[in-house]
XYZ file of C-alpha atoms in Angstrom:
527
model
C -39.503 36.771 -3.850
C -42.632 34.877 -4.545
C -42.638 30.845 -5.425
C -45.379 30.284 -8.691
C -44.474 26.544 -8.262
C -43.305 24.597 -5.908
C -40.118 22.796 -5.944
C -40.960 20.701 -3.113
C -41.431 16.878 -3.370
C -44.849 16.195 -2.049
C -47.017 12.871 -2.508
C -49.259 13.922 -4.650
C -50.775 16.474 -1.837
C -50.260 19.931 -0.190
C -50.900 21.129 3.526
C -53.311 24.491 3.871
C -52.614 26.884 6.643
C -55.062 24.666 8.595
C -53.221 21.832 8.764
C -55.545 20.302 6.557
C -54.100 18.480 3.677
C -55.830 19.053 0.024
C -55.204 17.727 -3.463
C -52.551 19.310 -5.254
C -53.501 21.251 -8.165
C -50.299 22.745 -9.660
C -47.820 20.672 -11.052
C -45.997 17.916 -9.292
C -42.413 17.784 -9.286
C -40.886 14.507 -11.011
C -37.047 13.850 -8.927
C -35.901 12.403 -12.206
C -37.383 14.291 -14.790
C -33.823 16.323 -15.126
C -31.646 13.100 -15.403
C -34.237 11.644 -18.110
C -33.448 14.735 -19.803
C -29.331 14.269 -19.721
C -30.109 10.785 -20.499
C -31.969 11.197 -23.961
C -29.192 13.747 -24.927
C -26.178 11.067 -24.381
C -26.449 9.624 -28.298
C -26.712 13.265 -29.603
C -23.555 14.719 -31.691
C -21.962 17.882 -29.857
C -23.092 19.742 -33.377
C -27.012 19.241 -32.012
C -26.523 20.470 -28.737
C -25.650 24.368 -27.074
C -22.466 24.921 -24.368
C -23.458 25.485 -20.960
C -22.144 25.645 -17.494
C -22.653 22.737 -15.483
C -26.239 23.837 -14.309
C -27.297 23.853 -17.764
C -26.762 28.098 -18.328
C -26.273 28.954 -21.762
C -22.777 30.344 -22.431
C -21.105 31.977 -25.305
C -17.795 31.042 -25.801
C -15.747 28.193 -23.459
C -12.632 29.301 -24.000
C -13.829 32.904 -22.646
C -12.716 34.231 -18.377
C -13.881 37.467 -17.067
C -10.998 39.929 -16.392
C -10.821 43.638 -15.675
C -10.201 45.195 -19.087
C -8.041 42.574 -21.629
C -4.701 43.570 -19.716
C -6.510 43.388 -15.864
C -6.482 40.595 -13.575
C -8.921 37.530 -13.143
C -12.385 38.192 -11.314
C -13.303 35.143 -8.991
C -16.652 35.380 -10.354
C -15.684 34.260 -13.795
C -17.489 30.920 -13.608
C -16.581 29.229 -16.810
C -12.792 29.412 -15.774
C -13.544 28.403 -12.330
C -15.551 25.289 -13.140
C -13.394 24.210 -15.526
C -10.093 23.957 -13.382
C -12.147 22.499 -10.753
C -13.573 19.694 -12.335
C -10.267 19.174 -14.678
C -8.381 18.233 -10.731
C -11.209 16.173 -9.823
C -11.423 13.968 -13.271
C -9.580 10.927 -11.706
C -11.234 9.089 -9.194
C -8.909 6.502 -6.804
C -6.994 4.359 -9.222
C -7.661 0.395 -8.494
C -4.421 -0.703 -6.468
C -4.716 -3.978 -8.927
C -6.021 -4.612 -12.122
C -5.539 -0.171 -12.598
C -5.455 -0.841 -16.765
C -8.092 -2.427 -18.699
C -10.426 -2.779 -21.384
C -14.197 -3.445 -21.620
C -17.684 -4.229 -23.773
C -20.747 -5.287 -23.262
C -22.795 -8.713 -24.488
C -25.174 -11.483 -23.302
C -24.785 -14.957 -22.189
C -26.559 -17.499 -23.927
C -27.378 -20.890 -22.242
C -26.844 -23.526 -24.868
C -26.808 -26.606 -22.872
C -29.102 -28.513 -19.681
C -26.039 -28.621 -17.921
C -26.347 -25.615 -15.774
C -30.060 -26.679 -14.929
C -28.923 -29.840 -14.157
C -26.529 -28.910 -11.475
C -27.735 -25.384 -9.887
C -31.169 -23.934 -9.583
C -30.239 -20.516 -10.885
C -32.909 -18.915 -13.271
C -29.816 -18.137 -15.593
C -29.534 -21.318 -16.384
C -32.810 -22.594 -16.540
C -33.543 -22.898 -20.268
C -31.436 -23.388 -23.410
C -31.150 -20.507 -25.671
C -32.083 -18.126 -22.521
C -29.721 -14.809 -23.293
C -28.814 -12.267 -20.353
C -26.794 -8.942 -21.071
C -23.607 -8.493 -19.682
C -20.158 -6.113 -19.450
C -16.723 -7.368 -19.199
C -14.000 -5.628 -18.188
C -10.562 -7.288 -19.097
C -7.492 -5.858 -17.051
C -3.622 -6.439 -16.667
C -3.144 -7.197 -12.707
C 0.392 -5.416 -11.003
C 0.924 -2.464 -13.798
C -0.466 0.955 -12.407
C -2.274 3.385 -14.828
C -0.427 3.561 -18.179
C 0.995 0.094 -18.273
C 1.235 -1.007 -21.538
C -1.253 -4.088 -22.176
C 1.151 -6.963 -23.346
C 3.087 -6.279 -20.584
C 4.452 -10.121 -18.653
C 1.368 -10.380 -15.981
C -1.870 -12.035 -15.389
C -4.807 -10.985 -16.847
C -8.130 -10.298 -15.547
C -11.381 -10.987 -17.100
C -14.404 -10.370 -15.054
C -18.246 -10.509 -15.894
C -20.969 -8.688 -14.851
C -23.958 -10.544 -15.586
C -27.741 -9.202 -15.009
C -29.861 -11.968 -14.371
C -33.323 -11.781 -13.064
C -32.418 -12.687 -9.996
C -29.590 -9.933 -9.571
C -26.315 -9.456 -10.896
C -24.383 -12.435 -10.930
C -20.433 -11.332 -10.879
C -17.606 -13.322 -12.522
C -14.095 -12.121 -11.125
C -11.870 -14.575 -12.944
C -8.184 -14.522 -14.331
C -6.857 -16.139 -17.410
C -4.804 -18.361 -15.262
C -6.384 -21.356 -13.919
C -4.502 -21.180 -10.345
C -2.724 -17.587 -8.419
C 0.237 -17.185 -6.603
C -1.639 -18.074 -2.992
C -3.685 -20.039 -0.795
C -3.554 -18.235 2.360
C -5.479 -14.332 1.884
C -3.180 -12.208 3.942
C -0.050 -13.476 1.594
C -1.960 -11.632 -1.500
C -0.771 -7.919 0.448
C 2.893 -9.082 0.914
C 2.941 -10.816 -2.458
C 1.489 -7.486 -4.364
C 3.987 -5.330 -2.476
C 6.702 -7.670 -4.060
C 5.518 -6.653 -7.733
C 5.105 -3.016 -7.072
C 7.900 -0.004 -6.757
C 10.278 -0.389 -3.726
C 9.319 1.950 -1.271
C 12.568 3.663 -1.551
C 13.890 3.844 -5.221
C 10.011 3.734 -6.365
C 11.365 1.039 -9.143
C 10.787 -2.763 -9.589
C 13.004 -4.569 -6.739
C 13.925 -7.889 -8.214
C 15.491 -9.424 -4.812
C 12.029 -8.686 -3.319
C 10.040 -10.962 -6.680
C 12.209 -13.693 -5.464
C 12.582 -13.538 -2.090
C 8.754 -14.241 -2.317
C 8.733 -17.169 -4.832
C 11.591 -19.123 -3.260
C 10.425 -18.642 0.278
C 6.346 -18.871 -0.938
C 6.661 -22.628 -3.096
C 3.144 -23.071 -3.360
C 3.428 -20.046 -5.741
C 5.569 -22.328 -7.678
C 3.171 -23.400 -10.336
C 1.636 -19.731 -10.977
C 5.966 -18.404 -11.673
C 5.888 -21.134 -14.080
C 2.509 -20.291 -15.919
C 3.393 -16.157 -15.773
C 6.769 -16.787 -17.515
C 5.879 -18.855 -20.272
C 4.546 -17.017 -23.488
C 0.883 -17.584 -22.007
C 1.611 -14.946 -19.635
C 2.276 -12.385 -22.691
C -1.581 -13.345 -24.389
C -1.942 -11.868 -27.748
C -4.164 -9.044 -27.210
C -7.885 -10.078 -24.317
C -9.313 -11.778 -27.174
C -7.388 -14.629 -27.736
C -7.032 -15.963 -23.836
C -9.276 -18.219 -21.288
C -10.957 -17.361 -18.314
C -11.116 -19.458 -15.274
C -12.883 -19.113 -11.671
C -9.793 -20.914 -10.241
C -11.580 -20.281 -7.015
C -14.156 -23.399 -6.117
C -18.125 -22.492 -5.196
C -21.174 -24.588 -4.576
C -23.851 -25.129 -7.509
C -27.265 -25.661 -5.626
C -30.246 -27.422 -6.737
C -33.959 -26.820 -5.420
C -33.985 -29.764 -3.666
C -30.698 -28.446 -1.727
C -28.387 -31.368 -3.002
C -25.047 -29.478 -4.359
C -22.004 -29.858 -6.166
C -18.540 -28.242 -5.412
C -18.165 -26.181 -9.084
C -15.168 -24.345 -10.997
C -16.408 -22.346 -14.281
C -13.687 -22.082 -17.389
C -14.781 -19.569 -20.217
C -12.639 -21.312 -23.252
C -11.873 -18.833 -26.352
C -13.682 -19.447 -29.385
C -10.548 -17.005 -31.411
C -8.029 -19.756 -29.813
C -5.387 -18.834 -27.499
C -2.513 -16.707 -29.192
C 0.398 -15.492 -27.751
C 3.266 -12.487 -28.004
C 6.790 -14.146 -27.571
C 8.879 -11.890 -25.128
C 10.479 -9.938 -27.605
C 6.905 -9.402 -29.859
C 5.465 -8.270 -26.282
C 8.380 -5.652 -25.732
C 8.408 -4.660 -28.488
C 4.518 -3.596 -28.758
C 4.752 -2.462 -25.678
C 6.488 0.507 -26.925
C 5.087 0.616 -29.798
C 1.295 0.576 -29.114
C 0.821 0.397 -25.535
C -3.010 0.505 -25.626
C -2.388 -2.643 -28.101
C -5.345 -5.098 -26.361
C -7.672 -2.164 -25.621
C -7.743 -1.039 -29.456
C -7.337 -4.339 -30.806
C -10.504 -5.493 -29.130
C -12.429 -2.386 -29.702
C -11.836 -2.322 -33.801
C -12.634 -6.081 -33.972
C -16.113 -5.742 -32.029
C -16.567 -2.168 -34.288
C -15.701 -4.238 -37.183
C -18.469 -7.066 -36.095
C -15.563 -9.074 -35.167
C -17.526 -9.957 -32.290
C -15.357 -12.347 -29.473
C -16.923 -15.344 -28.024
C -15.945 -17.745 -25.440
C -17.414 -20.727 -24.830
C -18.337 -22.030 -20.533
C -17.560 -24.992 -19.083
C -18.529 -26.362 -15.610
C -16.258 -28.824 -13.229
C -18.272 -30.276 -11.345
C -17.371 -32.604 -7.718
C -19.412 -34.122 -5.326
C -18.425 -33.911 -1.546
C -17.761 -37.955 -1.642
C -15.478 -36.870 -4.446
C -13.905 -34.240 -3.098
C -12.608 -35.608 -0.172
C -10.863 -38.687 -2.251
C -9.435 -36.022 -4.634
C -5.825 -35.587 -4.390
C -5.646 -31.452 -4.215
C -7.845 -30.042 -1.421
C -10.602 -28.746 -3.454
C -10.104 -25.234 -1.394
C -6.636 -24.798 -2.610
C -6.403 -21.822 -5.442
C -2.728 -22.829 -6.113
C -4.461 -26.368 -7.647
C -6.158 -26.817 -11.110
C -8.839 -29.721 -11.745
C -7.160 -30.459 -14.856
C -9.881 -31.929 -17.513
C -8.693 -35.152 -17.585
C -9.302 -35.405 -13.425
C -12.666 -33.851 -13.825
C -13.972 -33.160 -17.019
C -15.219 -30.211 -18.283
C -19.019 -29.921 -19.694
C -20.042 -27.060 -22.035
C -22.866 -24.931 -19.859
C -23.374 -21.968 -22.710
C -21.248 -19.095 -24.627
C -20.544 -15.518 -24.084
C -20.380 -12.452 -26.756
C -19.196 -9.376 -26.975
C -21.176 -7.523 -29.357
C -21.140 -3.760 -28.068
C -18.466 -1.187 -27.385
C -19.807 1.237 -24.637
C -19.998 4.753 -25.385
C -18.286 6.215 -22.226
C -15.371 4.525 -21.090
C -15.159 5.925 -18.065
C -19.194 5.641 -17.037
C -19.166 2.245 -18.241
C -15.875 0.557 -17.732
C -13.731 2.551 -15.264
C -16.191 3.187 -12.961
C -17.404 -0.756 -13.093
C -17.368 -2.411 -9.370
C -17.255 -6.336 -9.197
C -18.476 -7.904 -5.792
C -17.631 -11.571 -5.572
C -20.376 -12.223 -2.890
C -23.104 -11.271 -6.337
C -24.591 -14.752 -6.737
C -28.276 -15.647 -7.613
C -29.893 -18.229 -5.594
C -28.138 -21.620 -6.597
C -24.827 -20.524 -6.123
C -23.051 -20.427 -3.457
C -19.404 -19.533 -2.335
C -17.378 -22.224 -0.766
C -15.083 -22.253 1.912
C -11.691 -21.362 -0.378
C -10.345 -19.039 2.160
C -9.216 -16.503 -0.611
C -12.606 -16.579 -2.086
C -13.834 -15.411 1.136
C -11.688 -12.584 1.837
C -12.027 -11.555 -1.556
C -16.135 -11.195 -0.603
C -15.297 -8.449 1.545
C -12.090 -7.231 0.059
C -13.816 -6.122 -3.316
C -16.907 -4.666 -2.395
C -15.023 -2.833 0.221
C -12.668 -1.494 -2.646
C -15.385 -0.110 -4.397
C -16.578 1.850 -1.548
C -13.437 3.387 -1.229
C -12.950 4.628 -5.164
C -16.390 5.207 -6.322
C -18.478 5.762 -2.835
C -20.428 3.616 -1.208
C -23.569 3.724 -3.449
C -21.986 2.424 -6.449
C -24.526 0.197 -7.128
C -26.634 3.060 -7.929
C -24.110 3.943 -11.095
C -26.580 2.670 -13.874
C -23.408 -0.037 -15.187
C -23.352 -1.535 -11.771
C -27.479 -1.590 -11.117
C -29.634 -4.796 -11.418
C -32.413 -5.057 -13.357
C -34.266 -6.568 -11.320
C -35.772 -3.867 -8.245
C -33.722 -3.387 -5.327
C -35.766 -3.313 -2.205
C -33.633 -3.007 1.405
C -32.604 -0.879 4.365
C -29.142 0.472 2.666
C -30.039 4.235 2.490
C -28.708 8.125 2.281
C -24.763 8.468 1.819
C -22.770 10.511 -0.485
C -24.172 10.911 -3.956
C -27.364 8.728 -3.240
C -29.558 9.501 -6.278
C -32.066 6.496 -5.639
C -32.747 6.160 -1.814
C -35.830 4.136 -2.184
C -38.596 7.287 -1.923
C -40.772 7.030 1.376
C -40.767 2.968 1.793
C -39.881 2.270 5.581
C -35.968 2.597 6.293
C -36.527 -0.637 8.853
C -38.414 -3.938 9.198
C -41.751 -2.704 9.480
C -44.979 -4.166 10.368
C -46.933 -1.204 9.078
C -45.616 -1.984 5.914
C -44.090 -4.987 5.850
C -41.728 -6.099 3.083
C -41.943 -9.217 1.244
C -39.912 -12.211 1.895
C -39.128 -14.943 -0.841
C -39.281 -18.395 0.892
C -35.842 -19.996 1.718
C -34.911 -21.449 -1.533
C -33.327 -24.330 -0.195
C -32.046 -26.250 3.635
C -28.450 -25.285 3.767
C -27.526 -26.222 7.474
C -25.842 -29.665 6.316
C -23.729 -28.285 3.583
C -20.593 -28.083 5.523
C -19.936 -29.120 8.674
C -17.033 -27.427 10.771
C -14.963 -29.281 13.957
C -12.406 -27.477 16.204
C -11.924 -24.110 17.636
C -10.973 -20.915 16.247
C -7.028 -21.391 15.579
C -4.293 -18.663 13.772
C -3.722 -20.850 10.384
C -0.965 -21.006 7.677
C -0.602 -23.670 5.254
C 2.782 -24.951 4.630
C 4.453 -25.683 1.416
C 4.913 -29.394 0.885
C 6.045 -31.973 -2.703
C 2.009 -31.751 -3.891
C 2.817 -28.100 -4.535
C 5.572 -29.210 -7.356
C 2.695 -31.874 -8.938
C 1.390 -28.851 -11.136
C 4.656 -27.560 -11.865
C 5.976 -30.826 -13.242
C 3.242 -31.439 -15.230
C 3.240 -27.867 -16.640
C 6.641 -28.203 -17.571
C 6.065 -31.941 -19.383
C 3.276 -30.900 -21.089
C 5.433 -28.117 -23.075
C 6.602 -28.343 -26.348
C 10.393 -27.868 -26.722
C 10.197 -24.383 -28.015
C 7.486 -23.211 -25.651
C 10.323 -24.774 -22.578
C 12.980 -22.686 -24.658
C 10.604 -19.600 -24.640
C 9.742 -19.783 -20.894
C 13.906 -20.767 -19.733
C 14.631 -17.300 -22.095
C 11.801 -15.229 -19.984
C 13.084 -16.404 -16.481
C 16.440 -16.022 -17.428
C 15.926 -12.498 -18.189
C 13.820 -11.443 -15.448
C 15.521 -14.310 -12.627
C 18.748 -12.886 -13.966
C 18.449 -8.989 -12.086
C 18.795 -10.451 -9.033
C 21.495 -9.196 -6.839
C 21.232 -11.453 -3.674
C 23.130 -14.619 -4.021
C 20.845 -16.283 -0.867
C 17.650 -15.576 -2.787
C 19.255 -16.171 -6.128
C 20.266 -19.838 -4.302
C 17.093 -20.768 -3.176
C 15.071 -19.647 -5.978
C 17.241 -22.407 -8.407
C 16.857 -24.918 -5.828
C 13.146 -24.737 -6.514
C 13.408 -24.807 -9.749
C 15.803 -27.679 -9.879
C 13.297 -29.651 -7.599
C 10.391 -28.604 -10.442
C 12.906 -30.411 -12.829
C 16.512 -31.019 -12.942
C 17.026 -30.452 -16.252
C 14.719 -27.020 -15.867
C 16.701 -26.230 -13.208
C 20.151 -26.461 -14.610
C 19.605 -24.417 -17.537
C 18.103 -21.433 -15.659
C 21.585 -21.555 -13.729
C 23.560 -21.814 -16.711
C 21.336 -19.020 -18.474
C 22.514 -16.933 -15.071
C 26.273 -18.106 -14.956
C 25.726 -19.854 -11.529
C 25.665 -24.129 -10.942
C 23.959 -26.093 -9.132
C 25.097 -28.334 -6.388
């Protein structure tokens, strides 16, 4: 068979039987002239277009397989058939082991204030009225894949931002604080919420063998069972960083920094009953109720706030400014509007543009900087790494995870690499040395570290019922009747009278009164 053009990527020049190399004169191939081509045909109607296989061979019918006569067996080579079972067993990729069910749209973040200039150098920030496109995705946290929305859980709310400086990734929750402080409890806690390894159902004496032996989690239990842990819908709920991180200057003075996204809709809530209720009703109830209000031009907003702490302050502050089971309630340090966020635009694939999404916590432009929370830190491995697993490890090459802004390293080849950087050096080179910004600011006195390497715990102690007493005071009397009614229903399935003990005891030493009418709601008295 005899090539008439060459399918062989060349820079711009061929090699003669010589050796010598002369100037190509047929055409060059372009790597990416195919995908432009799938690309311009992703807004067309199914009506415009012609069935094909997957290489792009017309075919006649789809619903057609080639058989021996119409009463004779399958042949192998009936490629329509074939393709389609195959690709129909491969259409689910690894399921997230939290945060499986979600929602998502995309928008911009609009700078509307000096205070983000004023505390970090990031070019985000740097102007008032700057915008910069973004795509949520909001999630429930423990449900697996077909968990209805308003089921009791946290929610998740996290922001991919693409600034000119790279992406910039929000991972927050609508809570203000979690259920931990110390990383490796987040395994044992998740395995508490998930299907007992035996009966493969919810195991109630596991939920509260954790709680009463975990206290610190005391103040999350608290928030999750009152009616803000059944939010109306993802429009109509906070965001918070919980987690604490460093907001740099140019001049390399800092701030310690949490970021709370406040709802312009106002928060709104499903009593227990409302949320199970819908839950059988319209499971899919936050996903469709956020995609007909953005269709409608409904379009959510929320508005961001910084926290901000120097170190001086920090270290006088009565929480350890590390701890994710503490909030910086405003009134301790006040919160200062930085800009807003919309969500104007539905995408047009869910599962290019929202399932197959990857958030990496470690994603922070140059003024921002991770602090020494040791949750935040695991969770800069532990979600990259995730992502690797379910979608491969060049997900960053899926056009809803890719920066704007041109990626230039050593990270090359690997499954499903479909831009590996052309013919630039796959080292540090001198022949062709790449460019280096300047250090963009002295960070060697920004924390300083005593002691050896040591195997570390914390332990509960009476600061981790502060939060829990003042949740609890600040309720109004029907929101404290709403939130006994939840526990009580929930507290009430389990079967162990040791954990079912312990677990009032806490609550009791949250607030007697609390406590004694969460053992009356489950026939049992305190001592």
């Amino acid at each position: 068979m005899r090539l008439t053009t060459s399918i062989f990527l060349l820079p711009l020049s061929l090699v003669s039987a010589s050796g010598q190399k002369k100037r190509a004169t047929g055409p060059i191939f372009d790597m990416y002239q195919a995908t432009n081509v799938q690309d311009a045909n992703v807004h067309k109607n199914a009506s415009q277009l012609h069935f094909t296989l997957s290489g792009g061979n017309p075919y006649s019918n789809p619903y057609t397989s080639l058989r021996l006569g119409t009463m004779g067996p399958l042949l192998l080579r009936g490629v329509n058939l074939i393709e389609q079972l195959a690709y129909f067993v491969r259409e689910r990729i690894p399921e997230r082991v939290v945060h499986a069910v979600g929602a998502g749209a995309h928008g911009y973040f609009e700078v509307t204030t000096t205070t983000g200039a004023n505390y970090s150098m990031a070019d985000v920030f740097s102007e008032v009225g700057k915008q910069t496109p973004l795509t949520v995705r909001f999630s429930t946290v423990g449900g697996g894949g077909g968990s209805a929305d308003a089921g009791r859980d946290l929610r998740g709310l996290s922001f991919k931002i693409r600034t000119s400086e790279g992406i910039m990734d929000w991972t927050y929750l609508n809570s203000p604080v979690f259920w931990l402080r110390d990383p490796v409890k987040f395994i044992y806690m998740t395995h508490t919420q998930k299907p007992h390894p035996q009966t493969h159902t919810i195991n109630y004496n596991d939920y509260y063998d954790y709680t009463s032996a975990n206290n610190e989690s005391t103040y999350q239990y608290m928030w999750a069972f009152s009616d803000l842990g059944t939010p109306y819908g993802f429009r109509h709920m906070d965001a918070h960083s919980g987690h604490t991180y460093r907001a740099v200057k140019a001049d390399g003075s800092w701030h310690y920094l949490k970021v709370s996204l406040i709802s312009d809709q106002g928060i709104k809530n499903h009593t227990n009953a409302e949320a199970t209720q819908i839950s059988g009703e319209d499971p899919e109830f936050g996903s469709r109720d956020l995609f007909n209000a953005i269709e409608a031009g409904d379009y959510p907003s929320w508005t961001v706030y910084f926290q901000v702490m120097t170190p001086a302050q920090a270290e006088k502050f009565k929480y350890n400014v590390f701890d994710l089971t503490k909030e910086w309630l405003p009134a301790d340090v006040p919160l200062q509007e930085v800009g807003k966020i919309v969500l104007n635009q539905n995408p047009t694939n869910y599962f290019q543009e929202i399932e197959q999404i990857a958030f990496d916590p470690s994603h922070m432009p140059p003024g921002l900087e991770p602090s020494e929370d040791p949750v935040l830190q695991s969770r800069i491995f532990a979600y990259p790494d995730a992502a690797r697993y379910r979608l491969g490890v060049n997900h960053k090459q899926l056009p809803v995870n890719c920066p704007l802004n041109p990626v230039a390293n050593f990270l090359r080849d690997g499954a499903m690499s479909f831009n590996n950087q052309g013919y630039r050096p796959n080292f540090v080179s001198t022949q062709d040395p790449i460019q280096l910004i300047p250090r963009p600011y002295n960070d060697d006195n920004h924390t300083i570290w005593t002691g050896g390497a040591v195997q570390y715990v914390s332990t509960p102690s009476e600061i981790d019922f502060d939060l829990p007493r003042i949740f609890w005071r600040n309720l109004s009397p029907s929101d404290q009747d709403n939130m006994v009614s939840n526990i009580v229903g929930h507290f009430g399935k389990v079967t162990d009278m040791t954990i079912k003990k312990r677990q009032l005891q806490v609550f009791a030493h949250v607030n007697a009164t609390f406590g004694q009418r969460i053992a009356a709601g489950v026939n049992m008295t305190l001592p």
